[in-house]
Amino acid sequence: MTAETPKTHNLRIDGSRLWSTLMETARFGATPAGGLNRLTLSEEDRAVRDWFRDACEAAGLEVGTDALGTQFALRRGRDMSRKPIACGSHLDTQPTGGKFDGILGVLAGLEVMRSLNDAGIETEAPLLLVNWTNEEGSRFAPAMMASAAYAGAFTTEEILAKRDAKGVSVGEALDSIGYRGCEAVGAREIGAFVELHIEQGPILEAEGRTIGVVEGGQGIAWFDGTVTGFESHAGTTPMPRRRDAMLGLAEFALAVERVALAHAPTAVATMGEAEIVSPSRNVVPGQIRFTLDLRDPASPVLDAMESALADAAAEIAARRNLAIALTRIWRKEPVPFDPRLVAAVDGAAEGLGLSRRRMVSGAGHDACNLAGCMPAAMIFVPCKDGVSHNEAESATPTDCAAGADVLLHTLVALANAPKA
Amino acid sequence: MTAETPKTHNLRIDGSRLWSTLMETARFGATPAGGLNRLTLSEEDRAVRDWFRDACEAAGLEVGTDALGTQFALRRGRDMSRKPIACGSHLDTQPTGGKFDGILGVLAGLEVMRSLNDAGIETEAPLLLVNWTNEEGSRFAPAMMASAAYAGAFTTEEILAKRDAKGVSVGEALDSIGYRGCEAVGAREIGAFVELHIEQGPILEAEGRTIGVVEGGQGIAWFDGTVTGFESHAGTTPMPRRRDAMLGLAEFALAVERVALAHAPTAVATMGEAEIVSPSRNVVPGQIRFTLDLRDPASPVLDAMESALADAAAEIAARRNLAIALTRIWRKEPVPFDPRLVAAVDGAAEGLGLSRRRMVSGAGHDACNLAGCMPAAMIFVPCKDGVSHNEAESATPTDCAAGADVLLHTLVALANAPKA
């Protein structure tokens, strides 16, 4: 795998140029609180897309756009018969998003191209930098829709017909900013995809490590639930005669935590919503609706958690004379990344002397969608307090540069590897 | 206390006439589901007030109205120098109320007067039947406002100025239905007050008893609380690194139950409202607001519960790295009823051979307000499933008649008791 030459071995990206680029593009959709509001296919998104196209062309890349607005910037290789080795992420943000989520992966890719240009390095396979449309899903559902369509999970027509809260379709929004491209979705050949991203979690920061070598995406199971008891007077109903939905919910919330801890350290489980039906301070709650989010990198663990929670719900309901209903509304199986790519990322980080750990991605990413149709992998760098989807989202220039260096060396290694 | 003559000893009210009256007046504000919507000072309230005045006058009672619309119907006694022995309750309902809450106490009082008339019985002290304005508090806050003003807790002007959700004042509403009376509030002398009411709880029904001999009203303490943790990503935040407000709330809800059970069987404690701030199914809850309602007949138990909950909150918060804030927003001390009146109710029930138990009132009632300025007591009868403030509220003709019989014999005993 060490297909690097002495010339590339000591190569580093320009960290201050990367940081300047991050800060420069943060003016498109800047919020007073220092974050970004750059919803997909908005005027702000058009502005950053225009900037990106111009910057790529200035770096000698050949820029194309597909029918869902995804931008592809190609850096030619010595052997154009080889499929390009791709990197990238997304330039759209949440309505109160930060300056790094997605953006780092795209602009670090640009920095890799610039650094290779500066060093006069040509890779064997071509390189490709991608800005995927609508990763966030804030304006149009589903999230990560362009990479999903690329991978064949949706037709282009299905995605074009999706509408935002104001009734504007994806097709109309693409036309209004001039980004409905002529390339057929999925037509662009890609040999492998490597996505650099902030962790969006606290693990790297807490352990003082710089690089997360991501082995895959977690499986996710979502549930809707209700606890049903009997609404009664808070003053006149003795404790033993109550059928208090709040107490059933409380025991179940703690069971959810216990079940996740039983599959430590990988499993996580969250009761994110809980709403009392007709709440009143002097009424014993009669019914509560809630949601559950279970995640683990292994399908059998998801199965075991679901089964344990069904048992816990039945036990609590029987003991407290309640009904607890639990309905699975969505399940996404775990996504393993390509071992060869994961090893390439690990090798690049090792070669750079960076502290690292293997981990899984807790959130969904375009790379997870693409892993079904090509070798894919991800590189994580720490973000402050694990916070993302928030204007306070923050990452250090050093960590951003380190992530970009790993991306550089991973791409070069893959692009220069002996033809498969 | 047994000041009854052989003539009164065997007297019973007319249970079928009482039931007919209950059903007859239930047409004022009847709802399709079989309940009542008779908000205070509404057109429906005017209609039932008119009916009540006419029925009292037809029974030979002298009807007066005070400046807050409370109706007083006097049955003269042999010794008019004695203060009248009063009964009554309220004819207003919740917007989706039932046919018994309050109404039973007023119409049973009317039935007592009619039965005494039929038997040709004159009591020593006069008797008084009262329909208190706005017990429910659904349209104008506070609840039980007329009896509170009578007892001196508010001035008449303060109450007249209260406005409903549409901006209509109590004074305007009284004028619009023609029930702003000329009697000064509190001027009407009353020697004692006995209120018959449905239990609004499940105890009598569960124990198969007919009469609740009410010893007083519970003390109540209300709290507002917040659990504050840290909002984080449900997919990327490992369990040990979470500061999950939902789990803190769950433990605290169970602590609330434990603390109430530690003061069994009298204490009750309820978390009636709990609202996640910015709930989302894939976000670990960062903050939750909740309410607490603690009740017990003894002040020291309320103190002990509050103290134990403060300790529990501190322990949970420290262990889970959360903040739990608890603010007492209202406290009402327990109201003990007059032992002589309680004994009179007990003696009346015993004389009638009715199964009974001593109990406290879990809810607030006009009698609780009046207990501060005159001897007061209450009689409870069972209601189906303990349900009230609901169109499904129900009580049996037999239990209603039994309660009215106890009221009759209590009033007669008090009115004929040797002059104090």
Tab-separated table of C-alpha atoms in Angstrom, chain A:
chain	number	residue	atom	x	y	z
A	1	MET	CA	0.000	0.000	0.000
A	2	THR	CA	2.931	2.384	0.490
A	3	ALA	CA	2.877	3.552	-3.080
A	4	GLU	CA	4.341	6.906	-2.094
A	5	THR	CA	7.496	8.209	-3.546
A	6	PRO	CA	10.088	10.161	-1.505
A	7	LYS	CA	8.619	13.218	-3.186
A	8	THR	CA	5.132	12.654	-1.819
A	9	HIS	CA	6.232	11.176	1.494
A	10	ASN	CA	7.148	14.502	3.066
A	11	LEU	CA	4.317	16.403	1.462
A	12	ARG	CA	1.970	18.388	3.720
A	13	ILE	CA	-1.014	20.508	2.804
A	14	ASP	CA	-0.893	24.230	3.552
A	15	GLY	CA	-2.749	24.503	6.862
A	16	SER	CA	-3.030	28.260	6.861
A	17	ARG	CA	-4.384	28.303	3.309
A	18	LEU	CA	-6.963	25.668	4.287
A	19	TRP	CA	-8.005	27.718	7.315
A	20	SER	CA	-8.236	30.918	5.237
A	21	THR	CA	-10.415	29.113	2.723
A	22	LEU	CA	-12.691	27.812	5.501
A	23	MET	CA	-13.074	31.322	6.911
A	24	GLU	CA	-13.426	32.916	3.457
A	25	THR	CA	-16.333	30.712	2.385
A	26	ALA	CA	-17.979	31.100	5.791
A	27	ARG	CA	-19.231	34.491	4.594
A	28	PHE	CA	-21.839	32.725	2.429
A	29	GLY	CA	-24.761	32.432	4.855
A	30	ALA	CA	-22.879	33.763	7.874
A	31	THR	CA	-25.036	34.223	11.004
A	32	PRO	CA	-24.465	36.893	13.669
A	33	ALA	CA	-23.598	34.171	16.186
A	34	GLY	CA	-20.688	32.985	14.051
A	35	GLY	CA	-22.406	30.020	12.446
A	36	LEU	CA	-23.841	29.405	9.001
A	37	ASN	CA	-27.357	29.299	7.597
A	38	ARG	CA	-26.759	27.819	4.164
A	39	LEU	CA	-29.719	25.629	3.335
A	40	THR	CA	-29.323	23.464	0.264
A	41	LEU	CA	-30.204	25.120	-3.078
A	42	SER	CA	-30.715	28.514	-1.445
A	43	GLU	CA	-29.153	31.756	-2.721
A	44	GLU	CA	-26.380	31.291	-0.139
A	45	ASP	CA	-25.792	27.780	-1.463
A	46	ARG	CA	-25.649	29.168	-5.015
A	47	ALA	CA	-23.029	31.679	-3.905
A	48	VAL	CA	-20.763	29.072	-2.303
A	49	ARG	CA	-21.259	26.721	-5.277
A	50	ASP	CA	-20.183	29.493	-7.672
A	51	TRP	CA	-17.159	30.189	-5.487
A	52	PHE	CA	-16.317	26.483	-5.361
A	53	ARG	CA	-16.602	26.053	-9.133
A	54	ASP	CA	-14.363	29.048	-9.727
A	55	ALA	CA	-11.791	27.884	-7.158
A	56	CYS	CA	-11.694	24.391	-8.675
A	57	GLU	CA	-11.266	25.751	-12.184
A	58	ALA	CA	-8.521	28.047	-10.934
A	59	ALA	CA	-6.814	24.914	-9.578
A	60	GLY	CA	-7.008	23.329	-13.022
A	61	LEU	CA	-9.838	20.939	-12.234
A	62	GLU	CA	-12.583	20.033	-14.710
A	63	VAL	CA	-15.911	20.814	-13.098
A	64	GLY	CA	-19.207	19.105	-13.946
A	65	THR	CA	-22.626	19.044	-12.370
A	66	ASP	CA	-25.193	16.254	-12.333
A	67	ALA	CA	-28.966	16.459	-12.611
A	68	LEU	CA	-29.308	16.824	-8.824
A	69	GLY	CA	-26.751	19.631	-8.587
A	70	THR	CA	-23.886	17.557	-7.237
A	71	GLN	CA	-20.586	19.148	-8.288
A	72	PHE	CA	-17.653	17.005	-9.487
A	73	ALA	CA	-14.153	18.496	-9.952
A	74	LEU	CA	-11.662	16.209	-11.690
A	75	ARG	CA	-7.872	16.366	-11.434
A	76	ARG	CA	-6.436	14.364	-14.275
A	77	GLY	CA	-4.119	11.425	-13.561
A	78	ARG	CA	-1.381	9.773	-15.552
A	79	ASP	CA	-3.626	6.807	-16.372
A	80	MET	CA	-7.041	8.140	-17.353
A	81	SER	CA	-8.290	4.583	-17.862
A	82	ARG	CA	-8.395	4.222	-14.068
A	83	LYS	CA	-11.485	5.309	-12.170
A	84	PRO	CA	-10.839	8.433	-10.160
A	85	ILE	CA	-10.163	8.281	-6.439
A	86	ALA	CA	-12.675	10.667	-4.915
A	87	CYS	CA	-13.005	12.779	-1.823
A	88	GLY	CA	-15.482	15.420	-0.747
A	89	SER	CA	-18.490	16.004	1.411
A	90	HIS	CA	-21.123	18.802	1.331
A	91	LEU	CA	-21.261	22.611	1.452
A	92	ASP	CA	-24.869	22.941	2.685
A	93	THR	CA	-25.602	23.469	6.392
A	94	GLN	CA	-28.365	23.266	8.959
A	95	PRO	CA	-30.305	26.537	9.462
A	96	THR	CA	-28.223	27.194	12.583
A	97	GLY	CA	-25.213	25.199	11.491
A	98	GLY	CA	-21.495	25.631	11.888
A	99	LYS	CA	-18.484	26.325	9.700
A	100	PHE	CA	-17.071	22.771	9.593
A	101	ASP	CA	-19.752	20.090	9.212
A	102	GLY	CA	-19.366	18.945	5.604
A	103	ILE	CA	-17.471	22.039	4.551
A	104	LEU	CA	-14.155	20.785	5.938
A	105	GLY	CA	-14.331	17.670	3.749
A	106	VAL	CA	-14.894	19.678	0.555
A	107	LEU	CA	-12.387	22.452	1.222
A	108	ALA	CA	-9.737	20.034	2.488
A	109	GLY	CA	-10.177	18.219	-0.821
A	110	LEU	CA	-9.590	21.500	-2.630
A	111	GLU	CA	-6.512	22.093	-0.483
A	112	VAL	CA	-5.213	18.613	-1.385
A	113	MET	CA	-5.558	19.487	-5.084
A	114	ARG	CA	-3.795	22.813	-4.607
A	115	SER	CA	-0.984	21.216	-2.611
A	116	LEU	CA	-0.439	18.544	-5.251
A	117	ASN	CA	-0.368	21.279	-7.892
A	118	ASP	CA	2.164	23.272	-5.873
A	119	ALA	CA	4.389	20.208	-5.528
A	120	GLY	CA	3.967	19.324	-9.176
A	121	ILE	CA	2.738	15.856	-8.369
A	122	GLU	CA	0.719	13.822	-10.788
A	123	THR	CA	-1.059	10.721	-9.474
A	124	GLU	CA	-1.576	7.519	-11.445
A	125	ALA	CA	-5.372	7.470	-11.170
A	126	PRO	CA	-7.199	10.767	-11.524
A	127	LEU	CA	-8.568	12.453	-8.379
A	128	LEU	CA	-12.114	13.713	-7.980
A	129	LEU	CA	-13.549	16.245	-5.546
A	130	VAL	CA	-17.315	16.091	-4.908
A	131	ASN	CA	-19.815	18.502	-3.320
A	132	TRP	CA	-22.943	16.415	-2.721
A	133	THR	CA	-26.299	18.220	-2.858
A	134	ASN	CA	-28.473	18.315	0.283
A	135	GLU	CA	-26.614	16.252	2.810
A	136	GLU	CA	-28.343	17.954	5.740
A	137	GLY	CA	-31.966	17.288	4.903
A	138	SER	CA	-33.134	20.459	6.683
A	139	ARG	CA	-34.895	21.869	3.635
A	140	PHE	CA	-35.713	18.724	1.666
A	141	ALA	CA	-36.128	15.234	3.097
A	142	PRO	CA	-34.469	12.789	3.011
A	143	ALA	CA	-31.030	13.860	4.156
A	144	MET	CA	-28.082	12.768	1.964
A	145	MET	CA	-30.450	12.531	-0.955
A	146	ALA	CA	-27.978	13.112	-3.796
A	147	SER	CA	-25.576	10.398	-2.679
A	148	ALA	CA	-28.530	8.066	-2.087
A	149	ALA	CA	-29.752	8.718	-5.646
A	150	TYR	CA	-26.192	8.233	-6.944
A	151	ALA	CA	-26.125	4.845	-5.194
A	152	GLY	CA	-29.491	3.919	-6.711
A	153	ALA	CA	-31.706	4.131	-3.620
A	154	PHE	CA	-33.955	6.676	-5.369
A	155	THR	CA	-34.554	7.656	-8.978
A	156	THR	CA	-33.599	11.160	-10.038
A	157	GLU	CA	-37.279	11.890	-10.708
A	158	GLU	CA	-38.264	10.876	-7.167
A	159	ILE	CA	-35.733	13.289	-5.724
A	160	LEU	CA	-36.579	16.128	-8.110
A	161	ALA	CA	-40.213	15.915	-6.941
A	162	LYS	CA	-39.455	16.301	-3.210
A	163	ARG	CA	-40.818	19.577	-1.847
A	164	ASP	CA	-39.723	21.873	0.964
A	165	ALA	CA	-42.078	23.333	3.601
A	166	LYS	CA	-43.026	26.143	1.224
A	167	GLY	CA	-43.965	23.714	-1.545
A	168	VAL	CA	-40.892	24.352	-3.706
A	169	SER	CA	-39.634	21.167	-5.370
A	170	VAL	CA	-35.992	20.138	-5.648
A	171	GLY	CA	-36.265	20.541	-9.425
A	172	GLU	CA	-37.603	24.084	-9.094
A	173	ALA	CA	-34.961	24.975	-6.531
A	174	LEU	CA	-32.177	23.619	-8.763
A	175	ASP	CA	-33.479	25.675	-11.692
A	176	SER	CA	-33.837	28.811	-9.618
A	177	ILE	CA	-30.138	28.773	-8.690
A	178	GLY	CA	-29.016	27.412	-12.042
A	179	TYR	CA	-27.601	24.145	-10.736
A	180	ARG	CA	-29.609	21.477	-12.563
A	181	GLY	CA	-26.636	19.951	-14.338
A	182	CYS	CA	-26.568	17.827	-17.483
A	183	GLU	CA	-24.739	14.750	-16.130
A	184	ALA	CA	-26.994	11.780	-15.396
A	185	VAL	CA	-27.035	10.938	-11.696
A	186	GLY	CA	-24.808	7.900	-11.096
A	187	ALA	CA	-23.131	8.151	-14.496
A	188	ARG	CA	-19.907	9.583	-13.092
A	189	GLU	CA	-17.518	6.703	-12.477
A	190	ILE	CA	-15.758	6.689	-9.105
A	191	GLY	CA	-13.152	4.165	-7.971
A	192	ALA	CA	-13.276	4.921	-4.241
A	193	PHE	CA	-14.588	7.648	-1.938
A	194	VAL	CA	-12.875	9.053	1.144
A	195	GLU	CA	-14.718	11.639	3.258
A	196	LEU	CA	-13.019	13.840	5.847
A	197	HIS	CA	-15.469	15.148	8.462
A	198	ILE	CA	-15.574	16.509	11.982
A	199	GLU	CA	-16.456	13.735	14.421
A	200	GLN	CA	-19.676	15.388	15.646
A	201	GLY	CA	-19.046	13.540	18.894
A	202	PRO	CA	-16.774	13.928	21.922
A	203	ILE	CA	-14.567	10.833	21.753
A	204	LEU	CA	-11.432	12.131	19.992
A	205	GLU	CA	-11.376	15.331	22.041
A	206	ALA	CA	-11.865	13.423	25.298
A	207	GLU	CA	-9.049	10.994	24.475
A	208	GLY	CA	-6.739	13.667	23.103
A	209	ARG	CA	-6.466	11.974	19.712
A	210	THR	CA	-6.286	13.737	16.360
A	211	ILE	CA	-7.578	11.238	13.818
A	212	GLY	CA	-10.567	8.933	13.837
A	213	VAL	CA	-10.087	6.018	11.419
A	214	VAL	CA	-13.714	5.263	10.669
A	215	GLU	CA	-14.535	1.605	10.128
A	216	GLY	CA	-18.167	2.097	9.203
A	217	GLY	CA	-21.505	3.614	10.036
A	218	GLN	CA	-23.694	2.413	12.875
A	219	GLY	CA	-26.959	0.634	12.346
A	220	ILE	CA	-29.952	2.624	13.523
A	221	ALA	CA	-33.418	1.595	14.679
A	222	TRP	CA	-36.100	4.190	15.353
A	223	PHE	CA	-39.240	3.542	17.370
A	224	ASP	CA	-42.403	5.404	18.250
A	225	GLY	CA	-43.953	4.476	21.573
A	226	THR	CA	-46.801	5.244	23.923
A	227	VAL	CA	-47.323	4.625	27.607
A	228	THR	CA	-51.012	4.492	28.463
A	229	GLY	CA	-52.351	4.589	31.994
A	230	PHE	CA	-55.384	6.389	33.356
A	231	GLU	CA	-55.752	10.135	33.804
A	232	SER	CA	-56.859	10.897	37.343
A	233	HIS	CA	-57.024	13.646	39.944
A	234	ALA	CA	-53.644	14.424	41.531
A	235	GLY	CA	-55.299	15.255	44.852
A	236	THR	CA	-57.839	12.485	45.260
A	237	THR	CA	-56.178	9.409	43.768
A	238	PRO	CA	-54.143	7.435	46.343
A	239	MET	CA	-50.709	6.308	45.154
A	240	PRO	CA	-51.547	2.564	45.039
A	241	ARG	CA	-54.617	3.226	42.857
A	242	ARG	CA	-52.790	5.247	40.222
A	243	ARG	CA	-51.983	4.143	36.720
A	244	ASP	CA	-49.436	6.899	36.173
A	245	ALA	CA	-48.055	7.002	32.630
A	246	MET	CA	-45.206	9.283	33.777
A	247	LEU	CA	-43.848	6.651	36.155
A	248	GLY	CA	-44.047	3.999	33.442
A	249	LEU	CA	-42.174	6.305	31.092
A	250	ALA	CA	-39.557	6.989	33.766
A	251	GLU	CA	-38.881	3.302	34.370
A	252	PHE	CA	-38.743	2.653	30.642
A	253	ALA	CA	-36.304	5.532	30.036
A	254	LEU	CA	-33.977	4.010	32.630
A	255	ALA	CA	-34.412	0.572	31.022
A	256	VAL	CA	-33.347	2.111	27.700
A	257	GLU	CA	-30.156	3.335	29.345
A	258	ARG	CA	-29.503	-0.058	30.994
A	259	VAL	CA	-29.974	-1.905	27.707
A	260	ALA	CA	-27.474	0.372	25.939
A	261	LEU	CA	-24.945	0.004	28.775
A	262	ALA	CA	-25.324	-3.791	28.542
A	263	HIS	CA	-23.771	-3.481	25.069
A	264	ALA	CA	-21.017	-1.034	26.032
A	265	PRO	CA	-19.007	0.598	24.688
A	266	THR	CA	-20.529	0.585	21.213
A	267	ALA	CA	-24.297	0.842	21.734
A	268	VAL	CA	-26.166	4.097	22.299
A	269	ALA	CA	-29.878	4.544	23.001
A	270	THR	CA	-31.853	7.754	23.360
A	271	MET	CA	-35.373	8.775	24.336
A	272	GLY	CA	-35.308	12.075	22.479
A	273	GLU	CA	-38.993	13.016	22.564
A	274	ALA	CA	-41.591	12.462	25.273
A	275	GLU	CA	-44.873	14.328	25.280
A	276	ILE	CA	-47.641	14.008	27.839
A	277	VAL	CA	-51.083	14.041	26.208
A	278	SER	CA	-53.137	16.850	27.858
A	279	PRO	CA	-50.594	17.737	30.531
A	280	SER	CA	-51.838	19.487	33.677
A	281	ARG	CA	-50.025	20.024	36.944
A	282	ASN	CA	-52.851	18.554	39.027
A	283	VAL	CA	-53.679	15.570	36.845
A	284	VAL	CA	-51.899	12.192	36.955
A	285	PRO	CA	-50.643	11.730	33.358
A	286	GLY	CA	-52.811	9.250	31.470
A	287	GLN	CA	-50.836	8.924	28.254
A	288	ILE	CA	-47.371	9.825	26.983
A	289	ARG	CA	-45.932	9.512	23.485
A	290	PHE	CA	-42.196	9.035	23.100
A	291	THR	CA	-39.500	8.170	20.582
A	292	LEU	CA	-36.474	5.877	20.781
A	293	ASP	CA	-33.246	5.910	18.789
A	294	LEU	CA	-31.014	2.806	19.113
A	295	ARG	CA	-27.628	2.512	17.405
A	296	ASP	CA	-24.831	-0.006	17.232
A	297	PRO	CA	-22.267	-1.040	14.615
A	298	ALA	CA	-23.579	-4.629	14.716
A	299	SER	CA	-26.996	-5.796	13.549
A	300	PRO	CA	-27.270	-8.576	16.167
A	301	VAL	CA	-26.774	-5.994	18.903
A	302	LEU	CA	-29.629	-3.913	17.497
A	303	ASP	CA	-31.757	-7.068	17.526
A	304	ALA	CA	-30.791	-7.851	21.117
A	305	MET	CA	-31.532	-4.319	22.280
A	306	GLU	CA	-34.923	-4.299	20.621
A	307	SER	CA	-35.793	-7.613	22.208
A	308	ALA	CA	-34.592	-6.545	25.672
A	309	LEU	CA	-36.618	-3.352	25.455
A	310	ALA	CA	-39.750	-5.226	24.443
A	311	ASP	CA	-39.280	-7.420	27.531
A	312	ALA	CA	-38.691	-4.386	29.761
A	313	ALA	CA	-41.794	-2.671	28.403
A	314	ALA	CA	-43.917	-5.749	29.051
A	315	GLU	CA	-42.599	-6.143	32.583
A	316	ILE	CA	-43.123	-2.486	33.508
A	317	ALA	CA	-46.575	-2.400	31.922
A	318	ALA	CA	-47.708	-5.532	33.756
A	319	ARG	CA	-46.368	-4.413	37.128
A	320	ARG	CA	-47.838	-0.913	36.868
A	321	ASN	CA	-51.094	-1.827	35.124
A	322	LEU	CA	-50.163	0.245	32.080
A	323	ALA	CA	-49.945	-0.435	28.376
A	324	ILE	CA	-46.612	0.269	26.669
A	325	ALA	CA	-46.604	0.090	22.885
A	326	LEU	CA	-43.394	0.171	20.861
A	327	THR	CA	-43.413	0.349	17.057
A	328	ARG	CA	-40.259	0.242	14.943
A	329	ILE	CA	-40.672	2.899	12.265
A	330	TRP	CA	-37.262	2.688	10.589
A	331	ARG	CA	-34.180	0.530	10.581
A	332	LYS	CA	-30.920	1.089	8.793
A	333	GLU	CA	-28.411	-1.730	8.859
A	334	PRO	CA	-24.798	-1.001	9.825
A	335	VAL	CA	-22.519	0.086	6.954
A	336	PRO	CA	-19.026	-1.465	7.041
A	337	PHE	CA	-16.402	0.571	5.197
A	338	ASP	CA	-13.955	-1.064	2.796
A	339	PRO	CA	-11.088	-2.650	4.788
A	340	ARG	CA	-8.530	-1.701	2.162
A	341	LEU	CA	-9.582	1.958	2.350
A	342	VAL	CA	-9.735	1.898	6.144
A	343	ALA	CA	-6.197	0.496	6.149
A	344	ALA	CA	-5.136	3.263	3.762
A	345	VAL	CA	-6.475	5.911	6.130
A	346	ASP	CA	-4.799	4.218	9.079
A	347	GLY	CA	-1.535	3.961	7.197
A	348	ALA	CA	-1.643	7.596	6.188
A	349	ALA	CA	-2.229	8.710	9.785
A	350	GLU	CA	0.551	6.419	10.991
A	351	GLY	CA	2.931	7.748	8.375
A	352	LEU	CA	2.191	11.265	9.585
A	353	GLY	CA	2.765	10.279	13.223
A	354	LEU	CA	-0.710	11.325	14.250
A	355	SER	CA	-2.473	9.851	17.286
A	356	ARG	CA	-5.547	7.959	16.160
A	357	ARG	CA	-8.183	5.390	17.021
A	358	ARG	CA	-10.526	3.145	15.118
A	359	MET	CA	-14.168	4.221	15.536
A	360	VAL	CA	-17.575	4.081	13.928
A	361	SER	CA	-19.574	6.977	12.639
A	362	GLY	CA	-22.519	7.738	14.891
A	363	ALA	CA	-24.126	10.026	12.360
A	364	GLY	CA	-25.084	9.330	8.770
A	365	HIS	CA	-22.843	10.634	5.973
A	366	ASP	CA	-22.739	10.571	2.170
A	367	ALA	CA	-19.879	8.043	2.479
A	368	CYS	CA	-22.311	5.637	4.194
A	369	ASN	CA	-24.683	5.814	1.209
A	370	LEU	CA	-21.818	5.363	-1.245
A	371	ALA	CA	-20.312	2.387	0.613
A	372	GLY	CA	-22.982	0.203	-0.971
A	373	CYS	CA	-21.741	0.826	-4.499
A	374	MET	CA	-18.025	1.571	-4.148
A	375	PRO	CA	-15.145	1.239	-1.669
A	376	ALA	CA	-15.622	4.065	0.846
A	377	ALA	CA	-14.087	5.249	4.098
A	378	MET	CA	-13.994	8.288	6.367
A	379	ILE	CA	-11.507	10.309	8.365
A	380	PHE	CA	-12.665	12.105	11.513
A	381	VAL	CA	-11.061	15.034	13.303
A	382	PRO	CA	-12.090	16.336	16.740
A	383	CYS	CA	-14.655	19.096	17.198
A	384	LYS	CA	-14.998	21.181	20.359
A	385	ASP	CA	-17.196	19.509	23.001
A	386	GLY	CA	-18.490	17.147	20.331
A	387	VAL	CA	-20.936	19.838	19.235
A	388	SER	CA	-22.272	20.100	15.689
A	389	HIS	CA	-25.481	21.268	14.004
A	390	ASN	CA	-24.915	24.358	16.102
A	391	GLU	CA	-23.475	27.790	15.446
A	392	ALA	CA	-20.931	27.080	18.205
A	393	GLU	CA	-19.450	24.197	16.173
A	394	SER	CA	-15.672	24.528	16.266
A	395	ALA	CA	-12.488	22.734	15.217
A	396	THR	CA	-8.849	23.831	15.523
A	397	PRO	CA	-6.695	24.843	12.543
A	398	THR	CA	-4.188	22.167	13.592
A	399	ASP	CA	-6.745	19.380	13.610
A	400	CYS	CA	-8.240	20.524	10.302
A	401	ALA	CA	-4.778	20.518	8.743
A	402	ALA	CA	-4.000	17.100	10.196
A	403	GLY	CA	-7.217	15.698	8.737
A	404	ALA	CA	-6.393	17.203	5.354
A	405	ASP	CA	-2.889	15.707	5.492
A	406	VAL	CA	-4.365	12.269	6.155
A	407	LEU	CA	-6.775	12.812	3.275
A	408	LEU	CA	-3.897	13.818	1.003
A	409	HIS	CA	-1.812	10.768	1.795
A	410	THR	CA	-4.761	8.403	1.646
A	411	LEU	CA	-5.756	9.685	-1.795
A	412	VAL	CA	-2.218	9.565	-3.127
A	413	ALA	CA	-1.711	6.059	-1.807
A	414	LEU	CA	-4.950	4.852	-3.390
A	415	ALA	CA	-4.364	6.680	-6.663
A	416	ASN	CA	-0.823	5.370	-6.970
A	417	ALA	CA	-1.553	1.825	-5.836
A	418	PRO	CA	-0.901	-0.902	-8.402
A	419	LYS	CA	-3.835	-1.298	-10.726
A	420	ALA	CA	-6.248	-3.882	-9.267
